[in-house]
């Protein structure tokens, strides 16, 4: 089981698929070379259930986000996390980035407050990424901290707490800038805060005014924005902030439209039946670029492992049809602690790549022409027929070209690593 098909079999199937797509005017070779150049930012936090390695001297009660499940063998040191990420990376074709959070700092056993973090605390991560030719992205951590215990950070009414978090954000902007310099390419720095109220706050105004003020202060700090590309991430509700989230979609959309920072759209941060694919063309009409958190909510912002569902298909169709792949930063954001974590990384990332490939294999011009001519039945028929086209044969060829297991073969690698490494911890 889970054996790799031979090279000849993959090539034969690919050749048949290539001809089938060619009949519709789709160039599979062009699609494959385009796919190869689209980076996906692999999130470190799937490897350890968003715990990080921070050395703390005070208890943390507030959460804001939560990974559920108790699958054994989660990475409990930076070296374990890097080894696990290496394993996942070896099973994923195409270009990757790696996304860190401030709580993944390495401080040699010492307590280093978050507003004191320095690029040196990420030196090992930078060396690891450089050796693999991978660029880093970064996030301040505004949760899992005593000063976040009561549910407010950048919008806190207590000036000493609010300014602490502003200093943390500025420290992270400097770290992102250093990462960017070291990789000679931008580092995307995403700001998400848990701020909000469980039940009906009377004053929904002041926290928003304070958040806007904090953002202005953070972004006024002198940081080279060629290297540090800031984004702000909205949310509908969280655990303990069911009624009111300070950084709502409208809030950050407003902020991003009146400031240079990017907007981040997380697929799990809207109403349960609300999807983000129709937001892409609206946001990119007014902004040059965008950050995506590719996730999968089930009934709520549950951060399930991404799979190739309609949400993913529609999302990348919108991006490819609008020729916007260059303008969208694709980052993953899910954390399932109930299954093998390397499996989670690989399943989710390969699903996103398949979603992009699926969109690249669409005869966009043909469909647009039929639509312009008013031939809606033909358009719908082509879209339907495409659903059973052999995208898998093209995908397998991609994996073969990139030296990564094709089809189900990677599952055997995951199982062996589970037995030999994960379950030995
Ligand atoms: C939380 C946000 C945020 C986090 C990561 C860990 O709801 O989605 O992006 O998941 O920063
Ligand atoms: Zn997110």
GROMACS .gro file of C-alpha atoms and ligand atoms in nm:
model
  437
    1UNK     CA    1   0.000   0.000   0.000
    2UNK     CA    2   0.098   0.362  -0.058
    3UNK     CA    3   0.357   0.274  -0.319
    4UNK     CA    4   0.478   0.537  -0.557
    5UNK     CA    5   0.364   0.468  -0.917
    6UNK     CA    6   0.660   0.416  -1.148
    7UNK     CA    7   0.796   0.710  -1.343
    8UNK     CA    8   0.667   0.557  -1.667
    9UNK     CA    9   0.314   0.524  -1.529
   10UNK     CA   10   0.311   0.885  -1.404
   11UNK     CA   11   0.439   1.007  -1.740
   12UNK     CA   12   0.185   0.805  -1.936
   13UNK     CA   13  -0.106   0.933  -1.729
   14UNK     CA   14   0.027   1.286  -1.752
   15UNK     CA   15   0.055   1.269  -2.131
   16UNK     CA   16  -0.312   1.165  -2.160
   17UNK     CA   17  -0.412   1.446  -1.923
   18UNK     CA   18  -0.200   1.700  -2.111
   19UNK     CA   19  -0.387   1.622  -2.435
   20UNK     CA   20  -0.725   1.640  -2.265
   21UNK     CA   21  -0.651   1.986  -2.124
   22UNK     CA   22  -0.493   2.095  -2.453
   23UNK     CA   23  -0.824   2.033  -2.628
   24UNK     CA   24  -0.968   2.310  -2.411
   25UNK     CA   25  -0.673   2.536  -2.484
   26UNK     CA   26  -0.505   2.480  -2.146
   27UNK     CA   27  -0.126   2.446  -2.134
   28UNK     CA   28  -0.044   2.205  -1.850
   29UNK     CA   29   0.328   2.277  -1.877
   30UNK     CA   30   0.268   2.648  -1.824
   31UNK     CA   31   0.042   2.568  -1.528
   32UNK     CA   32   0.312   2.351  -1.369
   33UNK     CA   33   0.584   2.609  -1.404
   34UNK     CA   34   0.356   2.879  -1.263
   35UNK     CA   35   0.259   2.661  -0.967
   36UNK     CA   36   0.625   2.610  -0.883
   37UNK     CA   37   0.676   2.982  -0.829
   38UNK     CA   38   0.388   3.036  -0.584
   39UNK     CA   39   0.519   3.033  -0.225
   40UNK     CA   40   0.308   2.900   0.060
   41UNK     CA   41   0.398   3.004   0.412
   42UNK     CA   42   0.405   2.697   0.634
   43UNK     CA   43   0.301   2.789   0.988
   44UNK     CA   44   0.527   2.667   1.267
   45UNK     CA   45   0.238   2.644   1.513
   46UNK     CA   46   0.078   2.331   1.365
   47UNK     CA   47   0.388   2.144   1.489
   48UNK     CA   48   0.335   2.212   1.861
   49UNK     CA   49  -0.029   2.317   1.902
   50UNK     CA   50   0.055   2.691   1.928
   51UNK     CA   51   0.251   2.650   2.252
   52UNK     CA   52   0.589   2.799   2.163
   53UNK     CA   53   0.904   2.788   2.374
   54UNK     CA   54   0.872   3.099   2.581
   55UNK     CA   55   1.033   3.085   2.925
   56UNK     CA   56   0.775   3.229   3.168
   57UNK     CA   57   0.780   3.331   3.531
   58UNK     CA   58   0.409   3.406   3.562
   59UNK     CA   59   0.100   3.199   3.497
   60UNK     CA   60  -0.104   3.249   3.184
   61UNK     CA   61  -0.479   3.203   3.189
   62UNK     CA   62  -0.612   3.390   2.888
   63UNK     CA   63  -0.617   3.205   2.561
   64UNK     CA   64  -0.803   3.352   2.271
   65UNK     CA   65  -0.710   3.058   2.054
   66UNK     CA   66  -0.698   2.692   2.135
   67UNK     CA   67  -0.579   2.371   1.974
   68UNK     CA   68  -0.785   2.066   2.068
   69UNK     CA   69  -0.670   1.705   2.073
   70UNK     CA   70  -0.393   1.506   2.238
   71UNK     CA   71  -0.212   1.319   1.965
   72UNK     CA   72   0.124   1.213   2.111
   73UNK     CA   73   0.467   1.348   2.027
   74UNK     CA   74   0.412   1.721   1.969
   75UNK     CA   75   0.743   1.905   1.922
   76UNK     CA   76   0.860   2.027   2.263
   77UNK     CA   77   1.187   2.196   2.165
   78UNK     CA   78   1.294   2.416   1.874
   79UNK     CA   79   1.514   2.134   1.741
   80UNK     CA   80   1.223   1.889   1.744
   81UNK     CA   81   1.002   2.143   1.571
   82UNK     CA   82   1.265   2.205   1.306
   83UNK     CA   83   1.314   1.831   1.253
   84UNK     CA   84   0.938   1.781   1.215
   85UNK     CA   85   0.910   2.074   0.978
   86UNK     CA   86   1.199   1.930   0.774
   87UNK     CA   87   1.007   1.604   0.745
   88UNK     CA   88   0.692   1.783   0.631
   89UNK     CA   89   0.886   2.000   0.386
   90UNK     CA   90   1.037   1.688   0.227
   91UNK     CA   91   0.685   1.570   0.141
   92UNK     CA   92   0.557   1.896  -0.007
   93UNK     CA   93   0.642   1.997  -0.363
   94UNK     CA   94   0.701   2.360  -0.462
   95UNK     CA   95   0.816   2.676  -0.296
   96UNK     CA   96   0.765   2.724   0.078
   97UNK     CA   97   0.813   2.999   0.330
   98UNK     CA   98   0.807   2.942   0.707
   99UNK     CA   99   0.592   3.141   0.946
  100UNK     CA  100   0.707   3.201   1.306
  101UNK     CA  101   0.544   3.358   1.609
  102UNK     CA  102   0.723   3.561   1.877
  103UNK     CA  103   0.671   3.279   2.133
  104UNK     CA  104   0.909   3.062   1.927
  105UNK     CA  105   1.205   3.278   2.038
  106UNK     CA  106   1.511   3.094   2.169
  107UNK     CA  107   1.630   3.269   2.483
  108UNK     CA  108   1.871   3.010   2.631
  109UNK     CA  109   1.649   2.935   2.931
  110UNK     CA  110   1.616   3.300   3.033
  111UNK     CA  111   1.297   3.501   3.075
  112UNK     CA  112   1.294   3.769   2.806
  113UNK     CA  113   0.991   3.994   2.813
  114UNK     CA  114   0.811   4.029   2.483
  115UNK     CA  115   0.892   4.397   2.449
  116UNK     CA  116   1.260   4.308   2.484
  117UNK     CA  117   1.278   4.046   2.209
  118UNK     CA  118   1.561   4.090   1.962
  119UNK     CA  119   1.657   3.944   1.623
  120UNK     CA  120   1.928   3.739   1.799
  121UNK     CA  121   1.654   3.531   1.965
  122UNK     CA  122   1.561   3.408   1.619
  123UNK     CA  123   1.916   3.355   1.493
  124UNK     CA  124   1.882   2.975   1.492
  125UNK     CA  125   1.558   2.998   1.294
  126UNK     CA  126   1.717   3.237   1.046
  127UNK     CA  127   2.016   3.005   0.997
  128UNK     CA  128   1.786   2.704   0.958
  129UNK     CA  129   1.573   2.884   0.698
  130UNK     CA  130   1.874   3.018   0.510
  131UNK     CA  131   2.029   2.672   0.481
  132UNK     CA  132   1.710   2.555   0.313
  133UNK     CA  133   1.664   2.858   0.088
  134UNK     CA  134   1.337   2.936   0.266
  135UNK     CA  135   1.215   3.287   0.356
  136UNK     CA  136   1.064   3.355   0.699
  137UNK     CA  137   0.744   3.532   0.794
  138UNK     CA  138   0.669   3.648   1.146
  139UNK     CA  139   0.393   3.735   1.397
  140UNK     CA  140   0.389   3.922   1.727
  141UNK     CA  141   0.222   3.708   1.995
  142UNK     CA  142  -0.054   3.906   2.165
  143UNK     CA  143  -0.193   3.605   2.354
  144UNK     CA  144  -0.077   3.347   2.612
  145UNK     CA  145   0.068   3.615   2.838
  146UNK     CA  146  -0.020   3.756   3.183
  147UNK     CA  147  -0.077   4.098   3.026
  148UNK     CA  148  -0.337   3.941   2.795
  149UNK     CA  149  -0.519   3.753   3.071
  150UNK     CA  150  -0.815   3.989   3.086
  151UNK     CA  151  -0.877   3.979   2.714
  152UNK     CA  152  -0.737   4.313   2.597
  153UNK     CA  153  -0.394   4.403   2.459
  154UNK     CA  154  -0.347   4.686   2.207
  155UNK     CA  155  -0.689   4.826   2.298
  156UNK     CA  156  -0.645   4.798   2.675
  157UNK     CA  157  -0.773   5.086   2.888
  158UNK     CA  158  -0.469   5.060   3.116
  159UNK     CA  159  -0.202   5.268   2.948
  160UNK     CA  160   0.087   5.062   3.089
  161UNK     CA  161  -0.057   4.742   2.937
  162UNK     CA  162  -0.147   4.903   2.604
  163UNK     CA  163   0.199   5.056   2.568
  164UNK     CA  164   0.365   4.725   2.659
  165UNK     CA  165   0.192   4.562   2.362
  166UNK     CA  166   0.280   4.852   2.134
  167UNK     CA  167   0.645   4.798   2.233
  168UNK     CA  168   0.607   4.426   2.163
  169UNK     CA  169   0.474   4.501   1.814
  170UNK     CA  170   0.763   4.739   1.747
  171UNK     CA  171   1.016   4.482   1.871
  172UNK     CA  172   0.859   4.230   1.631
  173UNK     CA  173   0.870   4.478   1.343
  174UNK     CA  174   1.244   4.512   1.403
  175UNK     CA  175   1.284   4.134   1.412
  176UNK     CA  176   1.086   4.101   1.088
  177UNK     CA  177   1.305   4.369   0.933
  178UNK     CA  178   1.616   4.173   1.038
  179UNK     CA  179   1.469   3.854   0.893
  180UNK     CA  180   1.393   4.040   0.571
  181UNK     CA  181   1.748   4.175   0.549
  182UNK     CA  182   1.895   3.834   0.615
  183UNK     CA  183   1.681   3.669   0.345
  184UNK     CA  184   1.710   3.971   0.112
  185UNK     CA  185   1.334   3.962   0.061
  186UNK     CA  186   1.033   4.090   0.255
  187UNK     CA  187   0.916   3.918   0.572
  188UNK     CA  188   0.539   3.939   0.620
  189UNK     CA  189   0.453   4.043   0.976
  190UNK     CA  190   0.091   3.972   1.067
  191UNK     CA  191  -0.074   4.139   1.366
  192UNK     CA  192  -0.365   3.955   1.524
  193UNK     CA  193  -0.496   4.046   1.868
  194UNK     CA  194  -0.759   3.862   2.075
  195UNK     CA  195  -0.916   4.180   2.218
  196UNK     CA  196  -1.286   4.167   2.282
  197UNK     CA  197  -1.565   4.100   2.529
  198UNK     CA  198  -1.768   3.797   2.618
  199UNK     CA  199  -2.094   3.984   2.669
  200UNK     CA  200  -2.242   4.315   2.560
  201UNK     CA  201  -1.989   4.583   2.646
  202UNK     CA  202  -2.159   4.919   2.685
  203UNK     CA  203  -1.864   5.099   2.536
  204UNK     CA  204  -1.777   4.948   2.198
  205UNK     CA  205  -1.609   5.273   2.091
  206UNK     CA  206  -1.316   5.346   2.319
  207UNK     CA  207  -1.131   5.015   2.262
  208UNK     CA  208  -1.149   5.078   1.885
  209UNK     CA  209  -1.016   5.430   1.928
  210UNK     CA  210  -0.731   5.293   2.139
  211UNK     CA  211  -0.658   5.015   1.888
  212UNK     CA  212  -0.634   5.271   1.606
  213UNK     CA  213  -0.400   5.477   1.822
  214UNK     CA  214  -0.185   5.172   1.901
  215UNK     CA  215  -0.162   5.076   1.535
  216UNK     CA  216  -0.057   5.429   1.445
  217UNK     CA  217   0.213   5.421   1.713
  218UNK     CA  218   0.341   5.078   1.607
  219UNK     CA  219   0.359   5.168   1.242
  220UNK     CA  220   0.520   5.506   1.311
  221UNK     CA  221   0.831   5.330   1.444
  222UNK     CA  222   1.121   5.353   1.206
  223UNK     CA  223   1.133   5.015   1.034
  224UNK     CA  224   1.224   4.949   0.673
  225UNK     CA  225   0.899   4.840   0.512
  226UNK     CA  226   1.077   4.688   0.214
  227UNK     CA  227   1.178   4.414   0.456
  228UNK     CA  228   0.893   4.419   0.707
  229UNK     CA  229   0.554   4.399   0.537
  230UNK     CA  230   0.287   4.453   0.802
  231UNK     CA  231  -0.062   4.307   0.787
  232UNK     CA  232  -0.364   4.338   1.019
  233UNK     CA  233  -0.600   4.043   1.074
  234UNK     CA  234  -0.967   4.077   1.162
  235UNK     CA  235  -1.195   3.831   1.338
  236UNK     CA  236  -1.565   3.789   1.400
  237UNK     CA  237  -1.551   3.631   1.745
  238UNK     CA  238  -1.322   3.422   1.964
  239UNK     CA  239  -1.339   3.207   2.274
  240UNK     CA  240  -1.428   3.461   2.544
  241UNK     CA  241  -1.494   3.736   2.291
  242UNK     CA  242  -1.820   3.606   2.149
  243UNK     CA  243  -2.009   3.932   2.162
  244UNK     CA  244  -1.749   4.189   2.066
  245UNK     CA  245  -1.416   4.180   1.886
  246UNK     CA  246  -1.235   4.513   1.874
  247UNK     CA  247  -1.047   4.427   1.554
  248UNK     CA  248  -1.350   4.335   1.347
  249UNK     CA  249  -1.352   4.305   0.967
  250UNK     CA  250  -1.496   4.654   0.920
  251UNK     CA  251  -1.241   4.799   1.160
  252UNK     CA  252  -0.937   4.657   0.984
  253UNK     CA  253  -1.080   4.704   0.635
  254UNK     CA  254  -1.119   5.070   0.725
  255UNK     CA  255  -0.770   5.083   0.868
  256UNK     CA  256  -0.609   4.908   0.570
  257UNK     CA  257  -0.791   5.131   0.321
  258UNK     CA  258  -0.658   5.444   0.489
  259UNK     CA  259  -0.308   5.318   0.573
  260UNK     CA  260  -0.033   5.135   0.384
  261UNK     CA  261  -0.058   4.809   0.582
  262UNK     CA  262  -0.200   4.493   0.424
  263UNK     CA  263  -0.530   4.339   0.519
  264UNK     CA  264  -0.525   3.973   0.627
  265UNK     CA  265  -0.831   3.763   0.553
  266UNK     CA  266  -0.854   3.442   0.755
  267UNK     CA  267  -1.103   3.192   0.611
  268UNK     CA  268  -1.230   3.104   0.959
  269UNK     CA  269  -1.295   3.461   1.075
  270UNK     CA  270  -1.634   3.530   0.924
  271UNK     CA  271  -1.989   3.413   0.978
  272UNK     CA  272  -2.007   3.033   0.949
  273UNK     CA  273  -2.151   3.036   0.597
  274UNK     CA  274  -1.957   3.340   0.481
  275UNK     CA  275  -1.666   3.270   0.247
  276UNK     CA  276  -1.377   3.493   0.148
  277UNK     CA  277  -1.343   3.427  -0.225
  278UNK     CA  278  -1.579   3.710  -0.321
  279UNK     CA  279  -1.386   3.954  -0.104
  280UNK     CA  280  -1.061   3.920  -0.304
  281UNK     CA  281  -1.164   4.130  -0.604
  282UNK     CA  282  -1.312   4.397  -0.378
  283UNK     CA  283  -1.006   4.434  -0.157
  284UNK     CA  284  -0.762   4.422  -0.448
  285UNK     CA  285  -0.954   4.692  -0.632
  286UNK     CA  286  -0.833   4.931  -0.364
  287UNK     CA  287  -0.518   4.771  -0.219
  288UNK     CA  288  -0.204   4.653  -0.399
  289UNK     CA  289  -0.173   4.330  -0.205
  290UNK     CA  290  -0.331   4.103   0.053
  291UNK     CA  291  -0.246   3.836   0.308
  292UNK     CA  292  -0.451   3.517   0.332
  293UNK     CA  293  -0.479   3.283   0.627
  294UNK     CA  294  -0.586   2.962   0.465
  295UNK     CA  295  -0.784   2.766   0.720
  296UNK     CA  296  -1.099   2.556   0.755
  297UNK     CA  297  -1.368   2.635   1.007
  298UNK     CA  298  -1.630   2.376   1.093
  299UNK     CA  299  -1.932   2.547   1.254
  300UNK     CA  300  -1.693   2.798   1.412
  301UNK     CA  301  -1.333   2.916   1.379
  302UNK     CA  302  -1.214   2.565   1.450
  303UNK     CA  303  -0.893   2.579   1.244
  304UNK     CA  304  -0.931   2.230   1.099
  305UNK     CA  305  -0.670   2.102   0.854
  306UNK     CA  306  -0.729   2.248   0.509
  307UNK     CA  307  -0.867   2.007   0.249
  308UNK     CA  308  -0.946   2.052  -0.119
  309UNK     CA  309  -1.304   2.166  -0.080
  310UNK     CA  310  -1.510   2.423  -0.268
  311UNK     CA  311  -1.390   2.705  -0.043
  312UNK     CA  312  -1.033   2.638  -0.152
  313UNK     CA  313  -1.125   2.585  -0.517
  314UNK     CA  314  -1.328   2.907  -0.533
  315UNK     CA  315  -1.062   3.105  -0.350
  316UNK     CA  316  -0.785   3.020  -0.595
  317UNK     CA  317  -1.013   3.045  -0.897
  318UNK     CA  318  -1.082   3.405  -0.799
  319UNK     CA  319  -0.713   3.480  -0.754
  320UNK     CA  320  -0.604   3.314  -1.079
  321UNK     CA  321  -0.894   3.450  -1.284
  322UNK     CA  322  -0.801   3.799  -1.163
  323UNK     CA  323  -0.433   3.735  -1.241
  324UNK     CA  324  -0.361   3.821  -0.879
  325UNK     CA  325  -0.130   3.539  -0.765
  326UNK     CA  326   0.156   3.790  -0.739
  327UNK     CA  327  -0.050   4.021  -0.520
  328UNK     CA  328  -0.162   3.764  -0.265
  329UNK     CA  329   0.055   3.631   0.017
  330UNK     CA  330  -0.060   3.279   0.098
  331UNK     CA  331  -0.011   3.166   0.457
  332UNK     CA  332  -0.157   2.862   0.631
  333UNK     CA  333  -0.336   2.890   0.962
  334UNK     CA  334  -0.475   2.570   1.110
  335UNK     CA  335  -0.383   2.363   1.413
  336UNK     CA  336  -0.521   2.021   1.476
  337UNK     CA  337  -0.371   1.850   1.782
  338UNK     CA  338  -0.579   1.533   1.736
  339UNK     CA  339  -0.389   1.385   1.440
  340UNK     CA  340  -0.029   1.332   1.338
  341UNK     CA  341   0.100   1.688   1.304
  342UNK     CA  342   0.331   1.621   1.013
  343UNK     CA  343   0.033   1.469   0.835
  344UNK     CA  344  -0.169   1.782   0.914
  345UNK     CA  345   0.098   2.009   0.764
  346UNK     CA  346   0.139   1.798   0.451
  347UNK     CA  347  -0.233   1.737   0.389
  348UNK     CA  348  -0.313   2.107   0.427
  349UNK     CA  349  -0.028   2.238   0.217
  350UNK     CA  350  -0.076   1.986  -0.063
  351UNK     CA  351  -0.448   2.070  -0.065
  352UNK     CA  352  -0.372   2.438  -0.113
  353UNK     CA  353  -0.128   2.360  -0.393
  354UNK     CA  354  -0.386   2.137  -0.560
  355UNK     CA  355  -0.635   2.422  -0.530
  356UNK     CA  356  -0.394   2.655  -0.708
  357UNK     CA  357  -0.320   2.392  -0.974
  358UNK     CA  358  -0.690   2.334  -1.027
  359UNK     CA  359  -0.735   2.706  -1.091
  360UNK     CA  360  -0.432   2.725  -1.320
  361UNK     CA  361  -0.578   2.442  -1.528
  362UNK     CA  362  -0.897   2.632  -1.599
  363UNK     CA  363  -0.955   2.764  -1.954
  364UNK     CA  364  -1.010   3.115  -1.820
  365UNK     CA  365  -1.017   3.288  -2.159
  366UNK     CA  366  -1.262   3.041  -2.307
  367UNK     CA  367  -1.497   3.072  -2.008
  368UNK     CA  368  -1.478   3.452  -2.013
  369UNK     CA  369  -1.552   3.458  -2.387
  370UNK     CA  370  -1.856   3.234  -2.346
  371UNK     CA  371  -1.979   3.456  -2.065
  372UNK     CA  372  -1.928   3.773  -2.270
  373UNK     CA  373  -2.118   3.614  -2.558
  374UNK     CA  374  -2.405   3.530  -2.326
  375UNK     CA  375  -2.355   3.155  -2.370
  376UNK     CA  376  -2.410   3.067  -2.006
  377UNK     CA  377  -2.508   2.703  -2.062
  378UNK     CA  378  -2.178   2.631  -2.239
  379UNK     CA  379  -1.988   2.807  -1.961
  380UNK     CA  380  -2.164   2.606  -1.692
  381UNK     CA  381  -2.115   2.284  -1.888
  382UNK     CA  382  -1.739   2.341  -1.922
  383UNK     CA  383  -1.711   2.419  -1.551
  384UNK     CA  384  -1.894   2.095  -1.471
  385UNK     CA  385  -1.689   1.880  -1.709
  386UNK     CA  386  -1.368   2.024  -1.566
  387UNK     CA  387  -1.456   1.883  -1.226
  388UNK     CA  388  -1.383   1.531  -1.350
  389UNK     CA  389  -1.078   1.619  -1.557
  390UNK     CA  390  -0.755   1.440  -1.453
  391UNK     CA  391  -0.602   1.709  -1.234
  392UNK     CA  392  -0.449   1.429  -1.025
  393UNK     CA  393  -0.236   1.309  -1.316
  394UNK     CA  394  -0.096   1.660  -1.357
  395UNK     CA  395  -0.039   1.684  -0.983
  396UNK     CA  396   0.152   1.354  -0.976
  397UNK     CA  397   0.375   1.480  -1.257
  398UNK     CA  398   0.441   1.793  -1.054
  399UNK     CA  399   0.546   1.582  -0.754
  400UNK     CA  400   0.768   1.366  -0.976
  401UNK     CA  401   0.936   1.675  -1.126
  402UNK     CA  402   0.994   1.819  -0.780
  403UNK     CA  403   1.136   1.499  -0.634
  404UNK     CA  404   0.857   1.457  -0.381
  405UNK     CA  405   0.638   1.145  -0.334
  406UNK     CA  406   0.346   1.139  -0.579
  407UNK     CA  407  -0.007   1.022  -0.507
  408UNK     CA  408  -0.047   0.839  -0.177
  409UNK     CA  409   0.322   0.746  -0.147
  410UNK     CA  410   0.397   1.018   0.110
  411UNK     CA  411   0.160   0.853   0.359
  412UNK     CA  412   0.410   0.570   0.405
  413UNK     CA  413   0.680   0.826   0.492
  414UNK     CA  414   0.453   0.991   0.746
  415UNK     CA  415   0.371   0.656   0.906
  416UNK     CA  416   0.737   0.557   0.932
  417UNK     CA  417   0.826   0.891   1.094
  418UNK     CA  418   0.533   0.851   1.332
  419UNK     CA  419   0.658   0.512   1.444
  420UNK     CA  420   1.031   0.588   1.454
  421UNK     CA  421   1.034   0.945   1.582
  422UNK     CA  422   0.702   1.083   1.705
  423UNK     CA  423   0.604   0.786   1.921
  424UNK     CA  424   0.952   0.753   2.067
  425UNK     CA  425   0.929   1.097   2.233
  426LIG     C1  426  -0.640   3.357   1.551
  426LIG     C2  427  -0.580   3.404   1.423
  426LIG     C3  428  -0.429   3.405   1.420
  426LIG     C4  429  -0.365   3.283   1.485
  426LIG     C5  430  -0.216   3.270   1.462
  426LIG     C6  431  -0.154   3.170   1.551
  426LIG     O1  432  -0.775   3.343   1.544
  426LIG     O2  433  -0.629   3.329   1.317
  426LIG     O3  434  -0.387   3.422   1.289
  426LIG     O4  435  -0.426   3.164   1.444
  426LIG     O5  436  -0.155   3.393   1.471
  427LIG    ZN1  437  -0.536   3.362   1.123
   0.00000   0.00000   0.00000
